[in-house]
Short mmCIF file of C-alpha atoms in Angstrom, two decimals:
data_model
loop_
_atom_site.label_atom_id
_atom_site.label_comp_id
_atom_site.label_asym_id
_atom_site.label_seq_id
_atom_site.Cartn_x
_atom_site.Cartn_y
_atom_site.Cartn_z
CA UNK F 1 141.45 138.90 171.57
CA UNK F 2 140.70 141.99 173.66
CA UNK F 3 144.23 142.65 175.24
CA UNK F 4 142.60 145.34 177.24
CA UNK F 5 141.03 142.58 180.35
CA UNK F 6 143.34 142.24 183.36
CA UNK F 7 145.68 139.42 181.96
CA UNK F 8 147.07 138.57 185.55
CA UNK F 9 144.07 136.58 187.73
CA UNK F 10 142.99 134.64 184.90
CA UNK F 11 146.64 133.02 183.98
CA UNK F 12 147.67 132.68 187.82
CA UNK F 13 144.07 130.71 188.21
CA UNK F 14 144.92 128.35 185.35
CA UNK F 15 148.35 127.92 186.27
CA UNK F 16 146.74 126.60 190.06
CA UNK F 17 144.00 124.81 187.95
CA UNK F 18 147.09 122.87 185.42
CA UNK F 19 149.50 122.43 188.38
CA UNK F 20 146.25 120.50 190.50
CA UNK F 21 145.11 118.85 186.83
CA UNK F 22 149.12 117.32 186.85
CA UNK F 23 148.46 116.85 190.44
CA UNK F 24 146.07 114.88 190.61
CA UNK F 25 146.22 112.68 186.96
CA UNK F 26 149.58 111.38 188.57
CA UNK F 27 149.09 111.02 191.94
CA UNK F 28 145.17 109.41 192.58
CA UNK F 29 145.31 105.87 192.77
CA UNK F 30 143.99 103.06 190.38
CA UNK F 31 141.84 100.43 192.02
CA UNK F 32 139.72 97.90 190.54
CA UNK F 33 137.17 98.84 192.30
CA UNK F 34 136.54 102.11 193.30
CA UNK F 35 134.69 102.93 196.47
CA UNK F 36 136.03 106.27 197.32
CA UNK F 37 135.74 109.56 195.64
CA UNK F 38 139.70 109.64 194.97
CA UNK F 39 140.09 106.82 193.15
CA UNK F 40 139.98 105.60 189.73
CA UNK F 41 139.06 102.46 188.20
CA UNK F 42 141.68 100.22 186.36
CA UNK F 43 140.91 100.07 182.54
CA UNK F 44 141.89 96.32 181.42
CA UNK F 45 145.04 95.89 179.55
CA UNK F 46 146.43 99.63 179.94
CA UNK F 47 146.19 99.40 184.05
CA UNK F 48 148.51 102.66 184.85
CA UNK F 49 149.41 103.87 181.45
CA UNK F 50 145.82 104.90 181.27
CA UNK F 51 147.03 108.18 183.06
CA UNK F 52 148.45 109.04 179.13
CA UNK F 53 144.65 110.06 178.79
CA UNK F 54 144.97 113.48 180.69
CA UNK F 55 147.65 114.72 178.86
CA UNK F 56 147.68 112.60 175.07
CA UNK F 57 144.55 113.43 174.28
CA UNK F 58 144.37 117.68 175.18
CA UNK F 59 146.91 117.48 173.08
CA UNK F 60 145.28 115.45 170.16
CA UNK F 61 142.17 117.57 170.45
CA UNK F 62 144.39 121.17 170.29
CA UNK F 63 146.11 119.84 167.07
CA UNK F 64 143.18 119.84 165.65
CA UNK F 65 141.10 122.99 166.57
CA UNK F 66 144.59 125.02 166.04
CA UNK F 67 144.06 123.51 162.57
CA UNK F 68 140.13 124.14 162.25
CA UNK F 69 140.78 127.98 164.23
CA UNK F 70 143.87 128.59 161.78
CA UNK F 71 141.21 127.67 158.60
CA UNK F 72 138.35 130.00 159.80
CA UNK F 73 140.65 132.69 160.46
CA UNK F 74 142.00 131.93 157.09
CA UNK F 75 138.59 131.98 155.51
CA UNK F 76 138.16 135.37 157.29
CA UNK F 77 141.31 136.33 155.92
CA UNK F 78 140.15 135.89 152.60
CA UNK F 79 136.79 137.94 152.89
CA UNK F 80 138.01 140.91 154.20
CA UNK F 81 141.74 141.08 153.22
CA UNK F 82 143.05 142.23 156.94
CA UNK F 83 146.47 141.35 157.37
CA UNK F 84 145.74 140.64 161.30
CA UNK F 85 143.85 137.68 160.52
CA UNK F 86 146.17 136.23 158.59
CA UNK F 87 148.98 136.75 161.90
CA UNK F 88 145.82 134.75 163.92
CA UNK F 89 145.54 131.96 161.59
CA UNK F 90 149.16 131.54 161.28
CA UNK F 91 149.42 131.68 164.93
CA UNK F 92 147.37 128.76 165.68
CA UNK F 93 148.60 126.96 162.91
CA UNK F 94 152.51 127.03 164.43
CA UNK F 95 150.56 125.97 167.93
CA UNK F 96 148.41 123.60 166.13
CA UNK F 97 151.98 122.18 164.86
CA UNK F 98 153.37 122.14 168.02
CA UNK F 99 150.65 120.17 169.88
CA UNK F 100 150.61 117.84 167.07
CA UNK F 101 154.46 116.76 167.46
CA UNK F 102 153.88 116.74 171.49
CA UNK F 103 150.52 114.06 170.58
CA UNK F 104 152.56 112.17 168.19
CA UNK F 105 155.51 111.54 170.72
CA UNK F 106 153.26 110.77 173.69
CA UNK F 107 151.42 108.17 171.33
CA UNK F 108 154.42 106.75 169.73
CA UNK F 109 156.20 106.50 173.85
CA UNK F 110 153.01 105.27 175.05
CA UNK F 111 152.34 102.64 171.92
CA UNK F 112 156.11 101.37 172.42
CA UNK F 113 155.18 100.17 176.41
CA UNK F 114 151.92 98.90 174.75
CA UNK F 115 152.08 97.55 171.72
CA UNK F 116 155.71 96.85 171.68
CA UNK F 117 156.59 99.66 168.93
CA UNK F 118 157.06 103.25 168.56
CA UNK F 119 155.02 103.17 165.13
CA UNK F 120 153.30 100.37 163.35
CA UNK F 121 150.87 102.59 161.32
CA UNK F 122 147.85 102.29 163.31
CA UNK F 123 145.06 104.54 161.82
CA UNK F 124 145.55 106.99 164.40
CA UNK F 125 149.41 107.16 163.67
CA UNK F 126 148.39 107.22 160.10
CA UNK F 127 145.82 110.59 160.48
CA UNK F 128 148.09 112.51 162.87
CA UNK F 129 150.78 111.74 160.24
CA UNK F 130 148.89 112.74 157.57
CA UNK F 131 148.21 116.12 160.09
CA UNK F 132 151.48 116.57 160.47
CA UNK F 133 152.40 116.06 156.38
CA UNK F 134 149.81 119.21 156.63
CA UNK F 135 151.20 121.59 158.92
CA UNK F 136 154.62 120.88 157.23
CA UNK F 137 153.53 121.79 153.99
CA UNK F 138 151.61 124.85 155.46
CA UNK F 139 154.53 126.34 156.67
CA UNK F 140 156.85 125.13 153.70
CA UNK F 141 154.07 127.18 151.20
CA UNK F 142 154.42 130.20 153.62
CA UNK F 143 158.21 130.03 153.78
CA UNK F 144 158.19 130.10 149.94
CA UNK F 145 156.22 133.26 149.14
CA UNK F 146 157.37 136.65 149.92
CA UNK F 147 154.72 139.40 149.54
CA UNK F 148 152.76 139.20 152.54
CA UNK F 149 149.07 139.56 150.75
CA UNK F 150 149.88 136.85 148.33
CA UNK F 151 151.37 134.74 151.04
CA UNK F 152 148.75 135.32 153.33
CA UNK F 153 146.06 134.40 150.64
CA UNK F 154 147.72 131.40 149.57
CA UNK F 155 147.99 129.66 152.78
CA UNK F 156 144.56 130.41 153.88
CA UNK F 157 143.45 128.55 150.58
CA UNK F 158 145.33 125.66 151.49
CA UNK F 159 144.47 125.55 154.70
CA UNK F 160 140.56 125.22 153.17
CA UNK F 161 141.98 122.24 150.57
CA UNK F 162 143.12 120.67 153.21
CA UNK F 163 139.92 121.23 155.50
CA UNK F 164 138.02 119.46 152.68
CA UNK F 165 140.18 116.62 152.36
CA UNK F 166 140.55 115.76 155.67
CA UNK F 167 137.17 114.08 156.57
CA UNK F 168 137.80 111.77 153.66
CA UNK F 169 140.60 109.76 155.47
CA UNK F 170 138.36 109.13 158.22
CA UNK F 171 136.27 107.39 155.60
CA UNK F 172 139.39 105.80 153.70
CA UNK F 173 141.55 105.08 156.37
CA UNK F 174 139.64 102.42 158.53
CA UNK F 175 138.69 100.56 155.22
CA UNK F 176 142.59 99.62 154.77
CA UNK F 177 143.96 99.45 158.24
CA UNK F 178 142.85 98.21 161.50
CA UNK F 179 142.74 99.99 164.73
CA UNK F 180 144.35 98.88 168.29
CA UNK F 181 143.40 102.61 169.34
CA UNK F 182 141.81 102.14 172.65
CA UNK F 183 138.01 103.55 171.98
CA UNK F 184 137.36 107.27 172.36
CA UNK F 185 135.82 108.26 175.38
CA UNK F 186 132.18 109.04 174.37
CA UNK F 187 132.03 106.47 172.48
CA UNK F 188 129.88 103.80 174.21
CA UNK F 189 129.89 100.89 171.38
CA UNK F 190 133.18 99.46 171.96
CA UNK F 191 135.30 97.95 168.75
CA UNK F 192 133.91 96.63 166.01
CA UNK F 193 137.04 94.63 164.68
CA UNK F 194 138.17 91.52 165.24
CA UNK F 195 141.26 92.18 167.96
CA UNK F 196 139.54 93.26 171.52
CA UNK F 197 140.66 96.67 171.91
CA UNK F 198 140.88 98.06 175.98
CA UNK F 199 137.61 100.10 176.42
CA UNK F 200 137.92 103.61 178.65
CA UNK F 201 135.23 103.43 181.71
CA UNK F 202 136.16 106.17 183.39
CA UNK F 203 134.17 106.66 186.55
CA UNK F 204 132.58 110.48 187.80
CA UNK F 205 136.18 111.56 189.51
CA UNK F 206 138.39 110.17 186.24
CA UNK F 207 135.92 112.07 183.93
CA UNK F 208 136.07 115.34 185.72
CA UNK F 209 139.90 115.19 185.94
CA UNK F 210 139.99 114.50 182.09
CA UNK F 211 137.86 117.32 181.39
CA UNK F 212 139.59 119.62 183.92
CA UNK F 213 142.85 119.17 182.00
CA UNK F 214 140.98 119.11 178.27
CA UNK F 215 139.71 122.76 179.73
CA UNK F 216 143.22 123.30 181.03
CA UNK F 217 145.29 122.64 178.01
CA UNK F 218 142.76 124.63 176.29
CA UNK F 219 143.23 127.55 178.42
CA UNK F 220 147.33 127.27 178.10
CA UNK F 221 146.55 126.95 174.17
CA UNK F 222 144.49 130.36 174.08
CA UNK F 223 147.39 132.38 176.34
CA UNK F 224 149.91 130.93 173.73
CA UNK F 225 147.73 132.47 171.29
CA UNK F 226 147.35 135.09 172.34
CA UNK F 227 150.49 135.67 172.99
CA UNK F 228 151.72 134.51 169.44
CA UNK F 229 149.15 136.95 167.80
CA UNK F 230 150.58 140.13 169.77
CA UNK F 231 154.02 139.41 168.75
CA UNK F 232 152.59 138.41 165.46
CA UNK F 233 151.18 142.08 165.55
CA UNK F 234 154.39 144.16 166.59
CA UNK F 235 155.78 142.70 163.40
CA UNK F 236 153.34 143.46 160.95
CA UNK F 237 153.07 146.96 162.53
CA UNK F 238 156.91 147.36 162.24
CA UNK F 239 157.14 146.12 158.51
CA UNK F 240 154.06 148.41 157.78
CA UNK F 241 155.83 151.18 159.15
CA UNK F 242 159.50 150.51 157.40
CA UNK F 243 157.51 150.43 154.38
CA UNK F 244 156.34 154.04 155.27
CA UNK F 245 159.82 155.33 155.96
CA UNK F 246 161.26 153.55 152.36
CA UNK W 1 129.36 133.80 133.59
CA UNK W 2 126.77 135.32 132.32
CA UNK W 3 127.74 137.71 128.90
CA UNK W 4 127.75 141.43 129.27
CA UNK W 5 126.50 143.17 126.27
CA UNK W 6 129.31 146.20 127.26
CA UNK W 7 132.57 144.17 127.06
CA UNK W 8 132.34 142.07 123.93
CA UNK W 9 133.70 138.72 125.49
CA UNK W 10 133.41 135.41 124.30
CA UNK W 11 131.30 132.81 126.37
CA UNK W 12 132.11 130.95 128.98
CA UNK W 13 132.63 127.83 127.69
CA UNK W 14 134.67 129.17 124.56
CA UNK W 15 137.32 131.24 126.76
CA UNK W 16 138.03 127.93 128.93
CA UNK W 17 137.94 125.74 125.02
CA UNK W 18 140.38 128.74 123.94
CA UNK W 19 142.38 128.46 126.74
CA UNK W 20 142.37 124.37 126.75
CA UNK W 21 143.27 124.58 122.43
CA UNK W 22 145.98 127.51 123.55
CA UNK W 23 147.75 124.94 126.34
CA UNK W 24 147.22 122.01 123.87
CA UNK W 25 149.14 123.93 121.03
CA UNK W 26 152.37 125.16 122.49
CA UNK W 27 152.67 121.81 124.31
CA UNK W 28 152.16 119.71 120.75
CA UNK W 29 154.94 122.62 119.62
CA UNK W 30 157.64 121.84 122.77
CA UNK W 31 156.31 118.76 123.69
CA UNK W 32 157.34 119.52 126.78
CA UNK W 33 155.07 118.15 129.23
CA UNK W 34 154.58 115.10 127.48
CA UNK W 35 158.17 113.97 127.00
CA UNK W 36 158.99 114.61 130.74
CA UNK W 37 156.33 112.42 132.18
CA UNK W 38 156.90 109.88 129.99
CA UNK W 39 160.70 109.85 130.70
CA UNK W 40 159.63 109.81 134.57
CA UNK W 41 157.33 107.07 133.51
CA UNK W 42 160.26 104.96 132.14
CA UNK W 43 162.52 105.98 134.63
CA UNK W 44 160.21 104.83 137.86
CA UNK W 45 159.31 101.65 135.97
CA UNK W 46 163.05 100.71 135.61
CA UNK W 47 163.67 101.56 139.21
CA UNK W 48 161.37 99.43 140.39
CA UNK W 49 162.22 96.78 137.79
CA UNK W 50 165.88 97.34 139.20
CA UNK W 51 164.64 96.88 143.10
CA UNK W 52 163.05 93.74 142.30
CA UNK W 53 165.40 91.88 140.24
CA UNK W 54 164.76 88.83 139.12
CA UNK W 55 162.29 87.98 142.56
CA UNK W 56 159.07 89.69 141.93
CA UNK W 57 156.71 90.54 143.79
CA UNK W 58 153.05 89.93 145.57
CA UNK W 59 150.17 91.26 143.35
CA UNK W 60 149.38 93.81 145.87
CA UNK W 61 152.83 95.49 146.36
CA UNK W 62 152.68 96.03 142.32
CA UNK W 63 149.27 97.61 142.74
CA UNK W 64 151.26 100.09 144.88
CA UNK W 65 154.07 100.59 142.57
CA UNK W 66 151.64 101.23 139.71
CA UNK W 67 150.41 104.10 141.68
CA UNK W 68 154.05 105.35 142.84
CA UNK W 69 155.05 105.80 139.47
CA UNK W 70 151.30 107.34 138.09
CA UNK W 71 151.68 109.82 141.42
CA UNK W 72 155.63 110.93 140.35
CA UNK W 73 155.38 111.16 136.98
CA UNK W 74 151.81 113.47 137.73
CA UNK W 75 154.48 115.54 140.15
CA UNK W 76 156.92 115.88 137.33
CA UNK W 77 154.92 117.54 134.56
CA UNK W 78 151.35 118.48 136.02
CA UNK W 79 152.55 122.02 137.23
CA UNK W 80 153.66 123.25 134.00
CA UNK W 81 150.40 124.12 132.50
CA UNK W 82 150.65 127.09 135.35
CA UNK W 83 153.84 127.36 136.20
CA UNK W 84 155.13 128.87 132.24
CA UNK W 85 152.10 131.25 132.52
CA UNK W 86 154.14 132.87 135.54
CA UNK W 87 157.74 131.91 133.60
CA UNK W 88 157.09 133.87 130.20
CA UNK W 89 154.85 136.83 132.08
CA UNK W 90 151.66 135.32 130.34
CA UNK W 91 149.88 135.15 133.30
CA UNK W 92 148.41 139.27 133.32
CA UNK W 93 147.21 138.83 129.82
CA UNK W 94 145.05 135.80 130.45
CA UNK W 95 143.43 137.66 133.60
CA UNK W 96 142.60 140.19 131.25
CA UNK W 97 140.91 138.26 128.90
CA UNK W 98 139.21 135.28 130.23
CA UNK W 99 137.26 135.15 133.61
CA UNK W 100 138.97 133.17 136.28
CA UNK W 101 137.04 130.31 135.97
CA UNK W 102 136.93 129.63 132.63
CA UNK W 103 141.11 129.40 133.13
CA UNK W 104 140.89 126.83 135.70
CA UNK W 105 138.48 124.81 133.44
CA UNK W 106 140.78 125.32 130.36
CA UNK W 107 143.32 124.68 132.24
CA UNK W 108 142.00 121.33 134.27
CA UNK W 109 140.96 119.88 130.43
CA UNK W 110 144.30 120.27 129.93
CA UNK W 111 145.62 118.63 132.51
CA UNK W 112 142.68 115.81 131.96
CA UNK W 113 144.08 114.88 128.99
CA UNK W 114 147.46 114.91 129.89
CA UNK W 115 146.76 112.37 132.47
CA UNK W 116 144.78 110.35 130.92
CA UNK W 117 147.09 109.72 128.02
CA UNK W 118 150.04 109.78 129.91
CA UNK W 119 148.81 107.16 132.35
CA UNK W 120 147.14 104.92 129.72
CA UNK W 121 151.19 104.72 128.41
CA UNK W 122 151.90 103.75 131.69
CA UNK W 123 149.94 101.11 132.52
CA UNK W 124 150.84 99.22 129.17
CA UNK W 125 154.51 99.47 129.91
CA UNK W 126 153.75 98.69 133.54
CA UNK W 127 151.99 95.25 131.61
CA UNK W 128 154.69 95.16 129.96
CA UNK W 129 158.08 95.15 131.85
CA UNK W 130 156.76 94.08 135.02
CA UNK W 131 155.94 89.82 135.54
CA UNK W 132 153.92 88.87 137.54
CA UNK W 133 151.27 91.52 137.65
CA UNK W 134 147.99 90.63 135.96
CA UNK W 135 144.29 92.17 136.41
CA UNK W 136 141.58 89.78 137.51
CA UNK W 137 138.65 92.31 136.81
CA UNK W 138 139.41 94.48 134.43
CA UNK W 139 136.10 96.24 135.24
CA UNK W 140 137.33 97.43 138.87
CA UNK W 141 140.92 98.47 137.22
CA UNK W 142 139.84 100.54 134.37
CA UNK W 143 137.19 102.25 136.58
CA UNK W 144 139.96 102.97 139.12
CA UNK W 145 142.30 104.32 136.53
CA UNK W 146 139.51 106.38 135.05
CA UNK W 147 138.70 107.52 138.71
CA UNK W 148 142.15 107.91 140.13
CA UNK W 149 143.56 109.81 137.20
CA UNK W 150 140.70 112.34 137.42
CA UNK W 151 141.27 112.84 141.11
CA UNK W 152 144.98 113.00 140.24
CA UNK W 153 144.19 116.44 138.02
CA UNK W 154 141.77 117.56 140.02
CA UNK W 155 143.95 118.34 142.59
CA UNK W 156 147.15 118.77 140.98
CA UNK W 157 145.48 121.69 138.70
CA UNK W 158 144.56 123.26 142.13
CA UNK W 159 147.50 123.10 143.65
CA UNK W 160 149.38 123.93 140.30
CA UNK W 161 148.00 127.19 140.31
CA UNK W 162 149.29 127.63 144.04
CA UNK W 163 152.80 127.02 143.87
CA UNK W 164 153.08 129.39 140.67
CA UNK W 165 153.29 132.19 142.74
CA UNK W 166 155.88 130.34 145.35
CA UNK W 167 159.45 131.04 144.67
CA UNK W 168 160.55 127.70 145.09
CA UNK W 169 157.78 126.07 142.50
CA UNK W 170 159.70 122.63 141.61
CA UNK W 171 159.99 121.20 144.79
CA UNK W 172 156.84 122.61 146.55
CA UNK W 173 154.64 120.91 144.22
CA UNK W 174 154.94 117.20 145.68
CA UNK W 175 155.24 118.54 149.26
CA UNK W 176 151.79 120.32 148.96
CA UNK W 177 150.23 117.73 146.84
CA UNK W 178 150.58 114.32 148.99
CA UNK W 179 148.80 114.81 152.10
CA UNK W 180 145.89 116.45 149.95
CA UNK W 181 146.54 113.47 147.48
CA UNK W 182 146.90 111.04 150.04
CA UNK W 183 143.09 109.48 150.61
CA UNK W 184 143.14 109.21 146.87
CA UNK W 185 145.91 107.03 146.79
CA UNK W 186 145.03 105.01 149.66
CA UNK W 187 141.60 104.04 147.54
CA UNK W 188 143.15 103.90 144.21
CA UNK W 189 145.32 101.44 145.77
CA UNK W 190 143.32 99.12 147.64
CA UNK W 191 140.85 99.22 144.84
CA UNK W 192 143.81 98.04 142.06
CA UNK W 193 144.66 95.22 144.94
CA UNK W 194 141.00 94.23 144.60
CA UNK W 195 141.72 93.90 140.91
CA UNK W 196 144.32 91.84 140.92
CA UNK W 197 142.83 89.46 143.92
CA UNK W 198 140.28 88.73 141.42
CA UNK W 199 137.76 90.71 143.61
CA UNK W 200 133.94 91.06 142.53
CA UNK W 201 133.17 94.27 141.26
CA UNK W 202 130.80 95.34 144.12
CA UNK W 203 133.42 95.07 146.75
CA UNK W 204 135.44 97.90 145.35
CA UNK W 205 132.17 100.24 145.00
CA UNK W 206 133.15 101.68 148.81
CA UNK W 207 136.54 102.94 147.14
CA UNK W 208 134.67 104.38 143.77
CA UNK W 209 132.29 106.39 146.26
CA UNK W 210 135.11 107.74 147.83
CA UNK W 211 137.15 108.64 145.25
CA UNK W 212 133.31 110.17 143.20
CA UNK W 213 132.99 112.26 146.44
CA UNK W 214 136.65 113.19 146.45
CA UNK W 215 136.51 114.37 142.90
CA UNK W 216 133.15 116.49 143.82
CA UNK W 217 134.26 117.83 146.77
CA UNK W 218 138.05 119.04 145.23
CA UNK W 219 136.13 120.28 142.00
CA UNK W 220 133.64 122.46 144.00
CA UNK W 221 136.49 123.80 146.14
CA UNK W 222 138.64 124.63 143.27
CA UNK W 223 135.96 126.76 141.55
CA UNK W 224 135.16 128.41 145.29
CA UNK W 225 138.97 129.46 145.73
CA UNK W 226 140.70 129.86 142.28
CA UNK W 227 139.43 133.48 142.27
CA UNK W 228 141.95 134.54 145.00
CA UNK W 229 144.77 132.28 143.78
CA UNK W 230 144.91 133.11 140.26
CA UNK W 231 144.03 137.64 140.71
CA UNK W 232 147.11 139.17 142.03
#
């Protein structure tokens, strides 16, 4: 947020740390078993379209804390009525839709070399539809109201609806669909449903690169942001002051 | 909430029963609401009578439809209640006298009521036109009705009061409402398939706990936010 830190070094360093991420997701080998530091092991059923992991899931995961950072700055919004937080919140929310279409594509591309379909309403499909359904109505309810104060207002409370209702479809959604998601990461327990679903056992050198690009994408997200907010700024500043001259 | 002995205001509970009796009036003098979900009602039933033909379906595709044409016809009228506050330049007067909340409780009775009636007409002509579909336990369906069409104004209320101060209020409404509405319908649904399978009534009590802590959790947001919807 403080534009006043020496932009340069930082983005140069992340753009070496992204391009070696890319790098190295691509190029490292897959063996089934791994006895050097450079390689990774083969994960059953997916073999090379594993790789999807180090650049499917950052953008998953920025979908959604575009979404949770554009409903806290909303909330902020609505406690101290300053116009700038509103130009945050809607800022991550147009990233937050962004990453969202990019996850959706790489799933459905990845899901048609794996499950034989671009879309067959697995939960996961399901949720980052219903995401998406979200974000598109955000921006629909923004488009539609002119006064900024009012507009700002109203889209910060319905970007807290929908923070509400969004847990409950991880409660609903498993209870009328079944998954062929392969497992998340952390999670250790495998499937609990009746198809066998490919397990991720990433070894030390797979985990790292994951979490190199997870910090990566991260990083690109917050220069976007940033970005997005200052021109986000300019604006307001230049309505602000035509309204002075009127 | 509480009465200040300055500013001779009615209660609480009488400004929302004021407001709820004020709604309830001009809409038993236009019958406006009323008469345009029921025509959506009879209009989405025929449709899908229409797509079927003569083939029918399986029990569990009609659960859906049920739900398709409870959901459109809620789209069709549910805004009004806010939407002519902001069309006849009501809306001022009402912030004047009546605290925010006691609005959005007049206003979600209103809308209660509505539903209920409305959908109660729908699910008899539902019985009625379309073969084929029949309730096993009537315990699970009523309960899901009674749930579902709570949830159903709930939420529409809130978002109601949103797209009154849009420009483009008619066709916002849907858009904003189905994701939010969305978990709702996927439990009202699977619950109404239970139904008609025949189901026990403790297998659907997953869905009812869903759609109690749906209701909850809408109903304590609404009364958190409708202060900065409804003040201009």
């Amino acid at each position: 947020m403080s534009g006043k830190i020496r932009a340069l070094p930082w983005k140069g360093l992340l753009g070496v740390w992204t391009t070696l991420v890319i790098v190295l997701s691509l190029a490292l080998p897959m063996v089934a078993r791994p006895e050097h530091w450079y390689e990774f092991p083969i994960v059953p059923g997916l073999e090379d379209k594993a790789r999807i992991i180090f650049f499917h899931v950052p953008t998953a995961w920025l979908s959604v804390l575009a979404f949770v950072s554009s409903m806290v700055y909303g909330i902020r919004y609505l406690r101290r009525k300053d116009l700038h937080d509103d130009v945050r919140s809607a800022s991550a929310a147009g990233l937050g839709l962004l990453f969202c279409l990019l996850a959706t594509v790489t799933g459905a591309i990845w899901a048609k070399f794996s499950w034989g379909a671009f879309w067959n309403w697995d939960p996961r499909q399901t949720s980052i539809f219903v995401l998406l359904l979200i974000y598109g109505a955000y921006f629909a309810l923004r488009s539609a109201v002119e006064v900024e104060e009012k507009r700002a207002t109203l889209a910060a409370v319905y970007s807290v609806i929908a923070g509400v209702v969004m847990p409950f479809f991880m409660f609903v959604i498993p209870r009328v669909l079944e998954s062929l998601h392969p497992e998340p990461l952390l999670n250790l327990e495998g499937s609990a449903g009746s198809i066998p679903v490919p397990k991720l056992q990433m070894n030390t050198t797979m985990l790292a690169v994951f979490l190199a690009s997870l910090a990566g994408f991260t990083g690109v997200y917050y220069w976007m942001w940033t970005l997005r907010v200052r021109a986000g700024t300019v604006e307001l500043r230049r309505a602000t002051e035509g309204e002075d001259r009127d | 909430m509480t009465p200040h002995p300055a500013a001779a205001r009615p209660s609480w509970i009488r400004s929302a029963l004021s407001v709820f009796r004020k709604d309830w009036q001009s809409e038993l003098r236009t019958r406006y609401a009323v008469s345009a979900l029921l025509m959506f009602v009879l209009t989405t039933i025929a449709i899908v009578l229409f797509a079927l033909g003569t083939e029918g379906a399986p029990a569990h595709a009609l659960a859906g439809m049920l739900w398709v044409v409870i959901f459109f016809s809620g789209m069709s009228g549910l805004a009004r209640t806010f939407v002519t506050e902001e069309e006849r330049g009501t809306a001022m007067t009402l912030q004047l006298t009546a605290s925010p909340s006691a609005v959005y409780t007049g206003k979600l009775l209103f809308n209660l009521v509505l539903v209920y009636a409305v959908n109660a007409v729908a699910v008899l002509l539902f019985f009625f036109f379309i073969q084929g579909f029949e309730v096993r336990t009537a315990s699970i369906f009523l309960v899901t009705l009674f749930l579902g069409s709570t949830g159903l104004a709930v939420m529409s209320t809130l978002i109601a009061a949103i797209i009154a101060k849009a420009n483009t209020k008619g066709t916002l409404f849907p858009v904003l409402s189905f994701p939010l509405l969305l978990p709702l319908l996927l439990a009202v649904i699977n619950a109404t398939r239970l139904s008609a399978e025949g189901a026990f009534f403790t297998e659907a009590l997953g869905e009812f706990q869903v759609l109690i802590s749906y209701i909850g959790a809408v109903l304590t947001v609404s009364y958190l936010v409708f202060d900065y919807v409804w003040k201009d």
